[in-house]
Amino acid sequence: MDRLLVATEAERATVGALLRCCVREVAGPRGQVWQLTDHVSLRVGGVLIRARASGGIALRLGQGEWLRDGAWEPLSPEHLVALISEELGGDGNEEFAGQVAGSQAVMEALALAREEATPPADPWLASEQSLLHGHPFHPAPKARSAAKGDWLSYAPEAYARFPLRLLGVRDDVLVEEGDPGALDRLGPAPDGYTVLPVHPWQYELLDLPLGDGRLIDLGQTTGYATPTSSVRTVYEPDLDKCLKFSLDVRITNCVRKNAWYELSGSVELSRRLAPVFADLAETFPGTRWLPEPGYRSADLGTRLLEGLGVLVRCSPWGRIGAGVTPVLAGALAVRDLNPSDPLAWWRAYVERVALPVLEAYFRHGVVLEAHLQNVLVGLDAQGRPVEAVFRDLEGTKLVGHDLSGVRREVAAALTYDAERGWNRVVYCLFVNHLAEIAATLERRCPLRELWAVAGDVLAAYAETRGRPRRLAELLAGVPLPAKANLTVRWSRAADRNATYVPVANPLARPL
Ligand SMILES: Nc1ncnc2c1ncn2[C@@H]1O[C@H](COP(=O)(O)OP(=O)(O)OP(=O)(O)O)[C@@H](O)[C@H]1O
Ligand SMILES: [Mg+2]
C-alpha cells in the first residue's frame, strides 16, 4: 500500500472515531443529530456535518463532510477537533488535539509496519494483533503516551514479539499471592532470589534501584513473548501463560498500572469465581474463563510494587475444547464475516456470549466486563461460535457479596452496587460488543432481523428466570448506557469516573 493511501485511511479512521463520539456525547445530548435513511447529520461547533451511516448504534461511517458556503467538503481531523473544542469550550484542553493527532500517527505507522512484518501463525494471537484502528468510540484509540521508549517495537498491531526482561527479587522483599509459580520456569535465579519478569518497555520506563542487591538484573528470556490486544498483557509460549504487566503508558483512558489492590483482587476473584464459572458452564455449555491464579512483585514502595506487579493468567489454549479456535471478539467485529446462515450464526453467538453474562449477574451477583477486547469466541471447524471465553478480572466486579475477611481497599475495588453493575454489563455486552458484531453481519442480514433473534433468545432466558425487572426493561426498549469516552478524555477524568450517555436500544420492537 502506498503512503498516501495509508495516511488517508488513518485520517478517515480518526475522523470516524471522533464523529461517532460526537454523535453520542457532543451533538446527540444537545439535540443536534439527525439520523436519516442512509446517513447521519449533526451540528458541532455551529457547523453542519454529514456522513454515510450504517450499522445501527455501531455507526459505521463513510467519509465525513462539512457544509461550507452551501457545498459539502471533506472534514479533516484537525477541523473536527477545532469544532469539538468550540462546542465544548470551557477552559479548553490543550492535550486533546495532541492525543488525537498522536493516535492518527500511530495508526499510520502501524499500517506501514504491518506491510513489512508477518502475522503470528497462531490464529488466536493473529486475532489479538489485528485491531489496527482500535476502539471505535474513542477519540484517540491508538494514542500511546509514555515518557520514553520505542512503542512500535512493542505494538501488537505491528506483529511485535520480544524477549522479556528478568529480574531477581531478594526473598526478603518478594511479594506474591496465590500461585505465580509458573514464572519460576522463565529462568534460574541465584540462591535467595526469585525470578520476576518485566515488560521490556516498563524496564525502560521504571527507574530501577539495581544497586543495593534487593533487585538484580538477570538479563533477557531466551524465548519471545507476543503482546495481545491490550498491549500490556503478553502471551509467553514457553509457560503457555499470559502475563499481565504494569505499563506506565496511557492507552485509551488509563495509564496501565496494576494497582496493589487490583493485583490482590484478581487473585481473590480467581478463587471466588471458580464455583461460579463451574455453574455457568453446566447451565451454558461452552462457557470458559481465564483465571489469574497469582501475582508476583517486589516490596520496594508502592511505585515499584505496582510498577513491577505481574499477574499470571491462564492461556485460552489450555482452557478451550478440542478442535475449537479462540478468536478475539474485537477481531471478529472487523472481519468480513460471511457465515452460510447468518441468523443461525448470530443466534449461537448471542447464546454463547450473552446468556452466561446475564446469568452471572442475575444468579451470582458477578459483573463481567464482556466488551470486545475481554471476550474470546471459540469457533468450531466450520467457523461457528461454540464457546465463549471471558477474561480480565480487573473489570470483573461483585454485587451483594460478603467480602468480610478481604482487605478494605481490595473489597472496595471489587464491589459495585446493583445499578452500577447493570450499567456496566449492558454497556459492555450490548453497546460495545453485540452491536458491533451485528453491524458487521449487516452486510449478510438486515439488522432488524438480527436484533429480533437476539430479543427472542433474551426473552426466552428471561422467562426461565422469572423475568428479572432490569432484563424486562431492557427488552421493553429502555435506552442503553454508552460510555462517554470523549468526555472522559476532554475532562481528563479518571476512567472509573466515566459517565454514560443514553443510546437507542436496538432490542426495542413494535407491540
Ligand atoms: N471495543 C473495545 N472496547 C474496549 N477496549 C477496546 C476495544 N477495542 C480495543 N480496545 C482496547 O483494549 C484495551 C481494553 O482495556 P482493558 O482495561 O479491558 O484491558 P487491560 O486490563 O489493559 O488488559 P487485559 O484485557 O489483557 O486484562 C484497551 O487497550 C483498549 O484500547
Ligand atoms: Mg481487557
Coordinates of C-alpha atoms and ligand atoms in Angstrom, one line a residue:
M1 CA 0.0 0.0 0.0
D2 CA 1.4 3.4 -0.7
R3 CA 2.0 6.0 1.9
L4 CA -0.7 8.4 0.7
L5 CA -3.3 5.7 0.9
V6 CA -2.1 4.7 4.4
A7 CA -2.3 8.4 5.5
T8 CA -5.8 8.7 4.1
E9 CA -7.0 5.6 5.8
A10 CA -5.6 6.8 9.2
E11 CA -7.2 10.1 8.7
R12 CA -10.6 8.6 7.8
A13 CA -10.5 6.3 10.8
T14 CA -9.6 9.2 13.1
V15 CA -12.5 11.4 11.8
G16 CA -14.8 8.3 12.0
A17 CA -14.0 7.7 15.6
L18 CA -14.3 11.4 16.5
L19 CA -17.7 11.6 14.7
R20 CA -19.0 8.5 16.4
C21 CA -18.1 10.1 19.8
C22 CA -19.7 13.4 18.7
V23 CA -23.0 11.7 17.8
R24 CA -23.1 10.0 21.2
E25 CA -21.6 12.6 23.5
V26 CA -21.5 16.0 22.0
A27 CA -24.2 16.7 19.4
G28 CA -26.6 13.9 20.5
P29 CA -27.3 15.2 24.0
R30 CA -27.7 18.7 22.6
G31 CA -30.4 17.5 20.2
Q32 CA -28.1 18.2 17.2
V33 CA -28.2 14.8 15.5
W34 CA -30.5 13.8 12.6
Q35 CA -30.4 10.2 11.6
L36 CA -31.6 9.9 8.0
T37 CA -32.1 6.7 6.0
D38 CA -28.6 6.3 4.7
H39 CA -26.6 9.0 6.5
V40 CA -26.3 10.9 9.8
S41 CA -26.2 14.7 10.1
L42 CA -25.0 16.6 13.1
R43 CA -24.1 20.1 14.2
V44 CA -20.8 20.6 16.1
G45 CA -19.3 24.0 16.9
G46 CA -22.0 25.6 14.8
V47 CA -21.1 23.7 11.6
L48 CA -23.2 21.1 9.9
I49 CA -21.6 17.7 9.3
R50 CA -22.7 14.6 7.5
A51 CA -21.5 11.1 6.7
R52 CA -23.0 7.9 5.3
A53 CA -24.0 5.7 8.1
S54 CA -25.0 2.0 8.6
G55 CA -24.7 -0.5 11.4
G56 CA -27.4 1.0 13.7
I57 CA -25.9 2.2 17.0
A58 CA -22.4 1.0 16.0
L59 CA -22.4 3.9 13.4
R60 CA -20.3 2.6 10.6
L61 CA -19.5 5.8 8.8
G62 CA -18.3 6.9 5.4
Q63 CA -16.2 10.0 4.7
G64 CA -17.2 12.9 6.9
E65 CA -18.1 16.1 5.2
W66 CA -18.9 19.7 6.4
L67 CA -21.1 22.3 4.8
R68 CA -19.1 25.3 3.6
D69 CA -21.0 28.1 1.9
G70 CA -23.6 25.7 0.7
A71 CA -21.2 23.0 -0.6
W72 CA -20.0 19.8 1.1
E73 CA -16.3 19.4 1.7
P74 CA -14.2 16.7 3.3
L75 CA -13.8 17.1 7.0
S76 CA -10.2 16.8 8.4
P77 CA -9.4 15.6 11.9
E78 CA -7.9 18.9 12.8
H79 CA -11.0 20.8 11.7
L80 CA -13.3 18.4 13.7
V81 CA -11.1 18.8 16.8
A82 CA -11.4 22.6 16.5
L83 CA -15.2 22.3 16.2
I84 CA -15.4 20.0 19.2
S85 CA -13.3 22.5 21.2
E86 CA -15.5 25.3 20.1
E87 CA -18.6 23.3 21.1
L88 CA -17.2 22.1 24.5
G89 CA -15.4 25.4 25.2
G90 CA -14.8 25.9 28.9
D91 CA -11.1 26.1 29.7
G92 CA -10.2 24.1 26.7
N93 CA -7.9 21.1 26.8
E94 CA -4.6 21.5 25.2
E95 CA -3.8 17.8 25.5
F96 CA -6.8 16.7 23.5
A97 CA -5.6 17.7 20.0
G98 CA -2.2 16.1 20.7
Q99 CA -3.8 12.8 21.7
V100 CA -6.0 12.7 18.6
A101 CA -3.0 13.5 16.3
G102 CA -0.8 11.0 18.2
S103 CA -3.4 8.3 17.7
Q104 CA -3.6 9.0 14.0
A105 CA 0.2 9.0 13.6
V106 CA 0.3 5.6 15.4
M107 CA -2.3 4.2 13.0
E108 CA -0.3 5.3 10.1
A109 CA 3.0 3.8 11.4
L110 CA 1.2 0.6 12.3
A111 CA -0.3 0.2 8.8
L112 CA 3.2 0.6 7.3
A113 CA 4.9 -1.7 9.8
R114 CA 2.3 -4.5 9.0
E115 CA 3.3 -4.5 5.4
E116 CA 6.9 -5.4 6.4
A117 CA 6.1 -8.0 9.1
T118 CA 4.5 -11.4 9.3
P119 CA 1.4 -12.0 11.4
P120 CA 1.6 -14.9 14.0
A121 CA 0.8 -18.3 12.8
D122 CA -1.3 -19.0 15.9
P123 CA -4.9 -17.9 14.8
W124 CA -5.7 -16.7 18.3
L125 CA -2.6 -14.4 18.5
A126 CA -3.2 -13.2 15.0
S127 CA -6.7 -12.1 16.1
E128 CA -5.2 -10.3 19.2
Q129 CA -2.9 -8.4 16.8
S130 CA -5.5 -7.4 14.3
L131 CA -7.1 -4.3 15.9
L132 CA -5.5 -1.7 13.7
H133 CA -7.9 1.1 14.4
G134 CA -8.9 0.1 17.9
H135 CA -11.8 1.2 20.0
P136 CA -14.4 2.6 17.5
F137 CA -15.9 5.0 20.1
H138 CA -12.7 6.6 21.5
P139 CA -11.3 10.0 20.3
A140 CA -7.7 8.8 20.4
P141 CA -8.0 5.0 20.2
K142 CA -4.3 4.3 19.3
A143 CA -2.6 7.0 21.3
R144 CA 0.3 5.6 23.3
S145 CA 1.7 8.3 25.5
A146 CA 4.7 7.3 27.6
A147 CA 7.8 9.2 28.9
K148 CA 10.1 7.2 26.6
G149 CA 10.5 4.0 24.7
D150 CA 10.1 2.8 21.1
W151 CA 6.4 2.0 21.2
L152 CA 6.5 0.4 17.8
S153 CA 8.8 -2.5 19.0
Y154 CA 6.1 -3.4 21.5
A155 CA 3.0 -2.9 19.4
P156 CA 0.7 -6.0 18.9
E157 CA -0.7 -4.4 15.7
A158 CA 2.9 -4.3 14.2
Y159 CA 3.1 -8.1 14.9
A160 CA 5.8 -7.4 17.6
R161 CA 7.5 -10.3 19.6
F162 CA 10.2 -9.7 22.1
P163 CA 12.1 -11.2 24.9
L164 CA 11.1 -10.3 28.5
R165 CA 13.5 -8.8 31.0
L166 CA 14.2 -10.9 34.0
L167 CA 14.9 -9.6 37.5
G168 CA 15.8 -11.4 40.6
V169 CA 13.9 -10.3 43.7
R170 CA 15.7 -11.0 47.0
D171 CA 13.5 -13.2 49.2
D172 CA 13.0 -10.6 52.0
V173 CA 11.3 -8.2 49.6
L174 CA 9.4 -10.8 47.5
V175 CA 5.7 -10.2 47.3
E176 CA 3.3 -12.7 46.0
E177 CA -0.3 -14.0 46.4
G178 CA -2.0 -17.1 45.1
D179 CA 0.2 -19.3 42.8
P180 CA 2.5 -17.4 40.5
G181 CA 4.8 -20.4 40.4
A182 CA 4.7 -20.7 36.6
L183 CA 7.1 -17.7 36.5
D184 CA 9.9 -19.8 38.0
R185 CA 10.2 -21.6 34.7
L186 CA 11.3 -18.5 32.9
G187 CA 14.9 -18.9 34.1
P188 CA 17.1 -19.7 37.1
A189 CA 17.7 -17.2 39.8
P190 CA 20.6 -17.2 42.3
D191 CA 20.1 -18.6 45.8
G192 CA 18.0 -16.3 47.9
Y193 CA 16.3 -14.7 44.9
T194 CA 13.1 -15.4 42.9
V195 CA 12.7 -14.6 39.3
L196 CA 10.4 -11.7 38.2
P197 CA 9.7 -10.9 34.6
V198 CA 9.2 -7.3 33.5
H199 CA 7.8 -6.0 30.2
P200 CA 10.9 -4.6 28.4
W201 CA 9.2 -1.2 27.8
Q202 CA 8.4 -1.0 31.5
Y203 CA 12.0 -1.9 32.2
E204 CA 12.9 1.3 30.3
L205 CA 10.3 3.4 31.9
L206 CA 10.9 2.5 35.6
D207 CA 14.0 3.8 37.3
L208 CA 15.0 0.6 38.9
P209 CA 17.2 0.6 42.0
L210 CA 19.6 -2.2 40.9
G211 CA 22.5 -1.2 43.2
D212 CA 21.7 -2.5 46.6
G213 CA 21.1 -6.2 46.0
R214 CA 17.4 -6.3 46.7
L215 CA 16.7 -6.4 43.0
I216 CA 19.2 -7.8 40.4
D217 CA 19.2 -7.9 36.7
L218 CA 19.1 -11.4 35.2
G219 CA 19.1 -10.3 31.5
Q220 CA 16.5 -11.4 28.9
T221 CA 14.5 -14.5 28.4
T222 CA 15.6 -16.7 25.6
G223 CA 12.0 -17.1 24.3
Y224 CA 9.9 -14.4 22.7
A225 CA 6.6 -13.2 24.1
T226 CA 3.8 -12.0 21.9
P227 CA 1.7 -8.9 23.0
T228 CA -2.0 -9.3 23.0
S229 CA -4.6 -6.6 22.1
S230 CA -4.3 -4.8 25.4
V231 CA -0.5 -4.1 24.6
R232 CA 0.5 -4.8 28.3
T233 CA -0.7 -8.4 28.5
V234 CA 1.6 -10.8 26.6
Y235 CA 1.5 -14.5 25.8
E236 CA 4.6 -16.4 26.9
P237 CA 4.8 -19.6 24.8
D238 CA 7.3 -21.5 27.0
L239 CA 5.0 -21.2 30.0
D240 CA 1.8 -21.3 27.9
K241 CA 0.6 -18.5 30.1
C242 CA -0.5 -14.9 29.6
L243 CA 1.3 -12.3 31.8
K244 CA -0.5 -9.1 32.6
F245 CA 2.2 -6.5 33.2
S246 CA 2.0 -2.9 34.5
L247 CA 2.9 -0.5 31.8
D248 CA 3.3 3.2 32.6
V249 CA 1.7 4.2 29.3
R250 CA -1.6 5.8 28.7
I251 CA -3.7 3.6 26.4
T252 CA -7.2 4.8 25.8
N253 CA -8.3 6.1 29.2
C254 CA -5.8 4.6 31.7
V255 CA -2.2 4.5 32.5
R256 CA -2.0 0.7 32.5
K257 CA -0.7 0.2 36.0
N258 CA -1.7 -2.8 38.2
A259 CA -2.7 -1.2 41.5
W260 CA -1.8 -3.3 44.5
Y261 CA -5.5 -3.8 45.4
E262 CA -6.2 -4.9 41.8
L263 CA -3.4 -7.5 41.9
S264 CA -4.7 -8.8 45.1
G265 CA -8.3 -8.6 44.0
S266 CA -7.7 -10.6 40.8
V267 CA -6.3 -13.5 42.8
E268 CA -9.2 -13.2 45.3
L269 CA -11.6 -13.3 42.4
S270 CA -9.9 -16.3 40.8
R271 CA -10.7 -18.2 44.0
R272 CA -14.3 -17.0 44.3
L273 CA -15.2 -17.3 40.6
A274 CA -14.2 -21.0 40.2
P275 CA -17.6 -22.3 41.5
V276 CA -19.4 -19.5 39.7
F277 CA -17.9 -20.5 36.3
A278 CA -18.4 -24.2 37.0
D279 CA -22.1 -23.5 37.5
L280 CA -22.3 -21.3 34.4
A281 CA -20.5 -23.9 32.3
E282 CA -23.0 -26.5 33.5
T283 CA -26.0 -24.4 32.6
F284 CA -24.5 -23.0 29.4
P285 CA -22.0 -25.5 27.9
G286 CA -19.1 -23.7 26.2
T287 CA -18.6 -21.1 28.9
R288 CA -15.0 -20.7 29.8
W289 CA -12.8 -18.2 31.7
L290 CA -9.2 -17.4 32.2
P291 CA -8.3 -17.5 35.9
E292 CA -5.5 -15.4 37.2
P293 CA -4.1 -17.7 39.9
G294 CA -1.3 -15.5 41.3
Y295 CA 0.8 -12.4 41.1
R296 CA 4.4 -11.5 42.0
S297 CA 6.2 -8.3 42.7
A298 CA 8.8 -6.6 44.9
D299 CA 8.1 -4.8 48.2
L300 CA 10.1 -1.7 47.3
G301 CA 7.4 1.0 47.9
T302 CA 4.1 1.4 46.2
R303 CA 5.5 2.8 42.9
L304 CA 7.6 -0.3 42.3
L305 CA 5.3 -2.8 44.0
E306 CA 2.7 -1.7 41.4
G307 CA 5.1 -0.9 38.6
L308 CA 6.6 -4.4 38.7
G309 CA 3.5 -6.3 39.7
V310 CA 2.7 -9.1 37.2
L311 CA -0.4 -11.3 37.1
V312 CA -0.3 -14.8 35.8
R313 CA -3.3 -15.6 33.6
C314 CA -4.2 -19.0 32.1
S315 CA -3.9 -19.2 28.4
P316 CA -7.0 -19.9 26.2
W317 CA -5.4 -22.9 24.5
G318 CA -5.3 -24.7 27.8
R319 CA -9.0 -24.0 28.5
I320 CA -10.8 -24.3 25.2
G321 CA -12.3 -27.5 23.8
A322 CA -10.5 -29.8 21.3
G323 CA -11.0 -28.6 17.7
V324 CA -12.1 -25.1 18.8
T325 CA -10.2 -22.0 17.9
P326 CA -10.3 -19.0 20.2
V327 CA -10.6 -15.7 18.4
L328 CA -10.8 -12.2 19.9
A329 CA -14.4 -10.8 19.6
G330 CA -12.9 -7.5 18.6
A331 CA -11.2 -9.1 15.7
L332 CA -14.5 -10.7 14.5
A333 CA -16.1 -7.3 14.6
V334 CA -13.6 -6.0 11.9
R335 CA -13.6 -9.2 9.8
D336 CA -15.6 -9.8 6.7
L337 CA -17.9 -12.3 8.4
N338 CA -19.6 -14.5 5.9
P339 CA -21.4 -17.4 7.6
S340 CA -23.6 -19.5 5.4
D341 CA -26.5 -19.0 7.7
P342 CA -26.0 -15.6 9.3
L343 CA -29.1 -15.8 11.6
A344 CA -28.1 -19.2 13.0
W345 CA -24.5 -18.0 13.5
W346 CA -25.8 -14.9 15.3
R347 CA -28.2 -16.8 17.4
A348 CA -25.4 -19.1 18.5
Y349 CA -23.2 -16.1 19.2
V350 CA -25.8 -14.4 21.4
E351 CA -26.5 -17.6 23.3
R352 CA -22.8 -18.3 23.9
V353 CA -21.8 -14.8 24.9
A354 CA -24.8 -13.0 26.3
L355 CA -26.6 -15.7 28.4
P356 CA -23.6 -16.5 30.7
V357 CA -23.0 -12.8 31.3
L358 CA -26.7 -12.3 32.2
E359 CA -26.7 -15.4 34.4
A360 CA -23.5 -14.3 36.1
Y361 CA -25.2 -11.0 37.0
F362 CA -28.7 -12.2 38.0
R363 CA -27.8 -15.5 39.7
H364 CA -24.3 -14.9 41.0
G365 CA -24.0 -11.2 41.5
V366 CA -21.0 -11.1 39.2
V367 CA -20.4 -8.3 36.7
L368 CA -18.4 -9.5 33.7
E369 CA -16.9 -6.7 31.6
A370 CA -17.7 -8.5 28.4
H371 CA -16.5 -5.9 25.9
L372 CA -15.0 -6.7 22.6
Q373 CA -11.5 -6.9 24.0
N374 CA -12.3 -9.1 27.0
V375 CA -14.1 -12.0 25.2
L376 CA -12.6 -14.7 23.0
V377 CA -15.1 -16.6 21.0
G378 CA -14.4 -20.3 20.3
L379 CA -15.1 -21.2 16.7
D380 CA -15.5 -24.7 15.5
A381 CA -14.0 -26.1 12.3
Q382 CA -16.9 -24.6 10.3
G383 CA -16.4 -21.2 12.0
R384 CA -19.5 -21.4 14.2
P385 CA -19.5 -19.9 17.7
V386 CA -19.4 -22.8 20.1
E387 CA -17.7 -21.4 23.2
A388 CA -17.1 -18.0 24.9
V389 CA -14.0 -17.3 27.0
F390 CA -14.3 -14.5 29.5
R391 CA -11.1 -12.8 30.7
D392 CA -9.7 -9.7 32.5
L393 CA -10.6 -9.9 36.2
E394 CA -9.7 -6.3 36.8
G395 CA -13.0 -5.2 35.4
T396 CA -14.9 -8.0 37.0
K397 CA -17.0 -6.9 40.0
L398 CA -19.2 -8.4 42.7
V399 CA -22.7 -7.2 43.6
G400 CA -24.0 -8.1 47.1
H401 CA -21.2 -10.5 48.1
D402 CA -20.0 -10.9 51.7
L403 CA -16.4 -9.8 51.5
S404 CA -15.6 -9.8 55.2
G405 CA -12.1 -11.0 55.7
V406 CA -10.9 -9.3 52.5
R407 CA -8.8 -6.1 53.0
R408 CA -10.9 -3.0 52.9
E409 CA -9.3 -1.4 49.7
V410 CA -9.4 -4.7 47.9
A411 CA -13.0 -5.3 48.8
A412 CA -14.0 -1.8 47.8
A413 CA -12.4 -2.2 44.4
L414 CA -14.2 -5.5 43.8
T415 CA -17.6 -4.2 44.7
Y416 CA -20.3 -2.4 42.6
D417 CA -23.9 -1.6 43.6
A418 CA -26.6 -3.3 41.6
E419 CA -27.3 -0.3 39.4
R420 CA -23.7 0.5 38.5
G421 CA -23.1 -3.2 37.9
W422 CA -26.0 -3.4 35.5
N423 CA -25.0 -0.4 33.5
R424 CA -21.5 -1.9 33.1
V425 CA -23.0 -5.2 32.0
V426 CA -25.3 -3.6 29.5
Y427 CA -22.7 -1.2 28.1
C428 CA -20.0 -3.8 27.6
L429 CA -22.2 -6.6 26.4
F430 CA -24.7 -4.8 24.2
V431 CA -23.3 -1.4 23.2
N432 CA -19.6 -2.2 23.0
H433 CA -19.9 -5.8 21.8
L434 CA -23.1 -7.2 20.3
A435 CA -23.9 -4.0 18.4
E436 CA -20.5 -4.2 16.7
I437 CA -20.9 -7.8 15.7
A438 CA -24.4 -7.2 14.4
A439 CA -23.1 -4.2 12.4
T440 CA -20.5 -6.5 10.8
L441 CA -23.2 -9.1 9.9
E442 CA -25.4 -6.4 8.4
R443 CA -23.9 -7.0 5.0
R444 CA -25.4 -10.5 5.1
C445 CA -28.6 -9.9 7.0
P446 CA -30.8 -6.9 7.9
L447 CA -30.1 -5.6 11.4
R448 CA -33.8 -5.7 12.2
E449 CA -33.8 -9.5 11.8
L450 CA -30.6 -9.9 13.8
W451 CA -31.9 -7.9 16.8
A452 CA -35.3 -9.7 16.6
V453 CA -33.4 -13.0 17.1
A454 CA -31.3 -11.6 19.9
G455 CA -34.6 -10.4 21.5
D456 CA -36.1 -13.9 21.2
V457 CA -33.0 -15.5 22.9
L458 CA -33.1 -13.0 25.7
A459 CA -36.8 -13.2 26.2
A460 CA -36.7 -17.0 26.4
Y461 CA -34.0 -16.7 29.0
A462 CA -35.9 -14.0 31.0
E463 CA -38.9 -16.4 31.1
T464 CA -36.8 -19.1 32.8
R465 CA -35.6 -16.7 35.4
G466 CA -38.9 -15.2 36.5
R467 CA -38.5 -12.1 34.2
P468 CA -36.0 -10.1 36.2
R469 CA -37.0 -6.4 36.3
R470 CA -33.9 -5.0 34.7
L471 CA -34.0 -7.5 31.9
A472 CA -37.7 -6.9 31.2
E473 CA -36.9 -3.2 31.0
L474 CA -34.1 -3.9 28.5
L475 CA -36.5 -6.0 26.4
A476 CA -39.1 -3.3 26.6
G477 CA -36.7 -1.0 24.9
V478 CA -35.3 1.4 27.5
P479 CA -32.2 3.3 26.2
L480 CA -28.9 1.7 26.6
P481 CA -26.0 3.3 28.6
A482 CA -23.0 4.1 26.4
K483 CA -19.7 5.0 28.0
A484 CA -18.7 8.6 27.3
N485 CA -15.0 8.2 26.2
L486 CA -14.6 11.6 24.6
T487 CA -16.0 13.3 27.7
V488 CA -13.5 11.4 29.9
R489 CA -10.6 12.5 27.7
W490 CA -11.8 16.1 27.4
S491 CA -12.3 16.5 31.2
R492 CA -9.2 14.4 32.0
A493 CA -11.2 12.4 34.4
A494 CA -10.2 9.0 35.8
D495 CA -11.7 6.2 33.8
R496 CA -13.6 4.9 36.9
N497 CA -15.5 8.2 36.9
A498 CA -16.6 7.9 33.3
T499 CA -20.2 8.7 32.7
Y500 CA -22.8 7.1 30.4
V501 CA -25.0 8.7 27.8
P502 CA -28.2 7.0 26.6
V503 CA -28.3 5.5 23.1
A504 CA -31.2 3.9 21.2
N505 CA -31.9 0.3 22.2
P506 CA -32.0 -2.0 19.1
L507 CA -33.9 -4.6 21.1
A508 CA -37.0 -2.4 21.1
R509 CA -39.7 -3.9 19.0
P510 CA -43.1 -3.0 17.8
L511 CA -46.0 -4.0 20.1
Ligands
LIG1 N1 -14.2 -2.2 21.7 C1 -13.3 -2.0 22.6 N2 -13.7 -1.9 23.9 C2 -12.8 -1.7 24.9 N3 -11.5 -1.7 24.7 C3 -11.0 -1.9 23.5 C4 -11.9 -2.0 22.4 N4 -11.1 -2.2 21.3 C5 -9.9 -2.1 21.7 N5 -9.8 -1.9 23.0 C6 -8.5 -1.8 23.8 O1 -8.4 -2.9 24.7 C7 -8.0 -2.5 25.9 C8 -9.1 -2.7 26.9 O2 -8.7 -2.4 28.2 P1 -8.9 -3.3 29.4 O3 -8.8 -2.5 30.6 O4 -10.1 -4.2 29.2 O5 -7.6 -4.3 29.2 P2 -6.4 -4.5 30.1 O6 -6.9 -4.6 31.5 O7 -5.4 -3.4 29.9 O8 -5.7 -5.9 29.7 P3 -6.4 -7.3 29.6 O9 -7.6 -7.3 28.8 O10 -5.3 -8.2 29.0 O11 -6.6 -7.7 31.0 C9 -7.5 -1.1 25.8 O12 -6.2 -1.1 25.4 C10 -8.4 -0.6 24.6 O13 -7.8 0.5 23.9
MG2 MG -9.2 -6.1 28.9

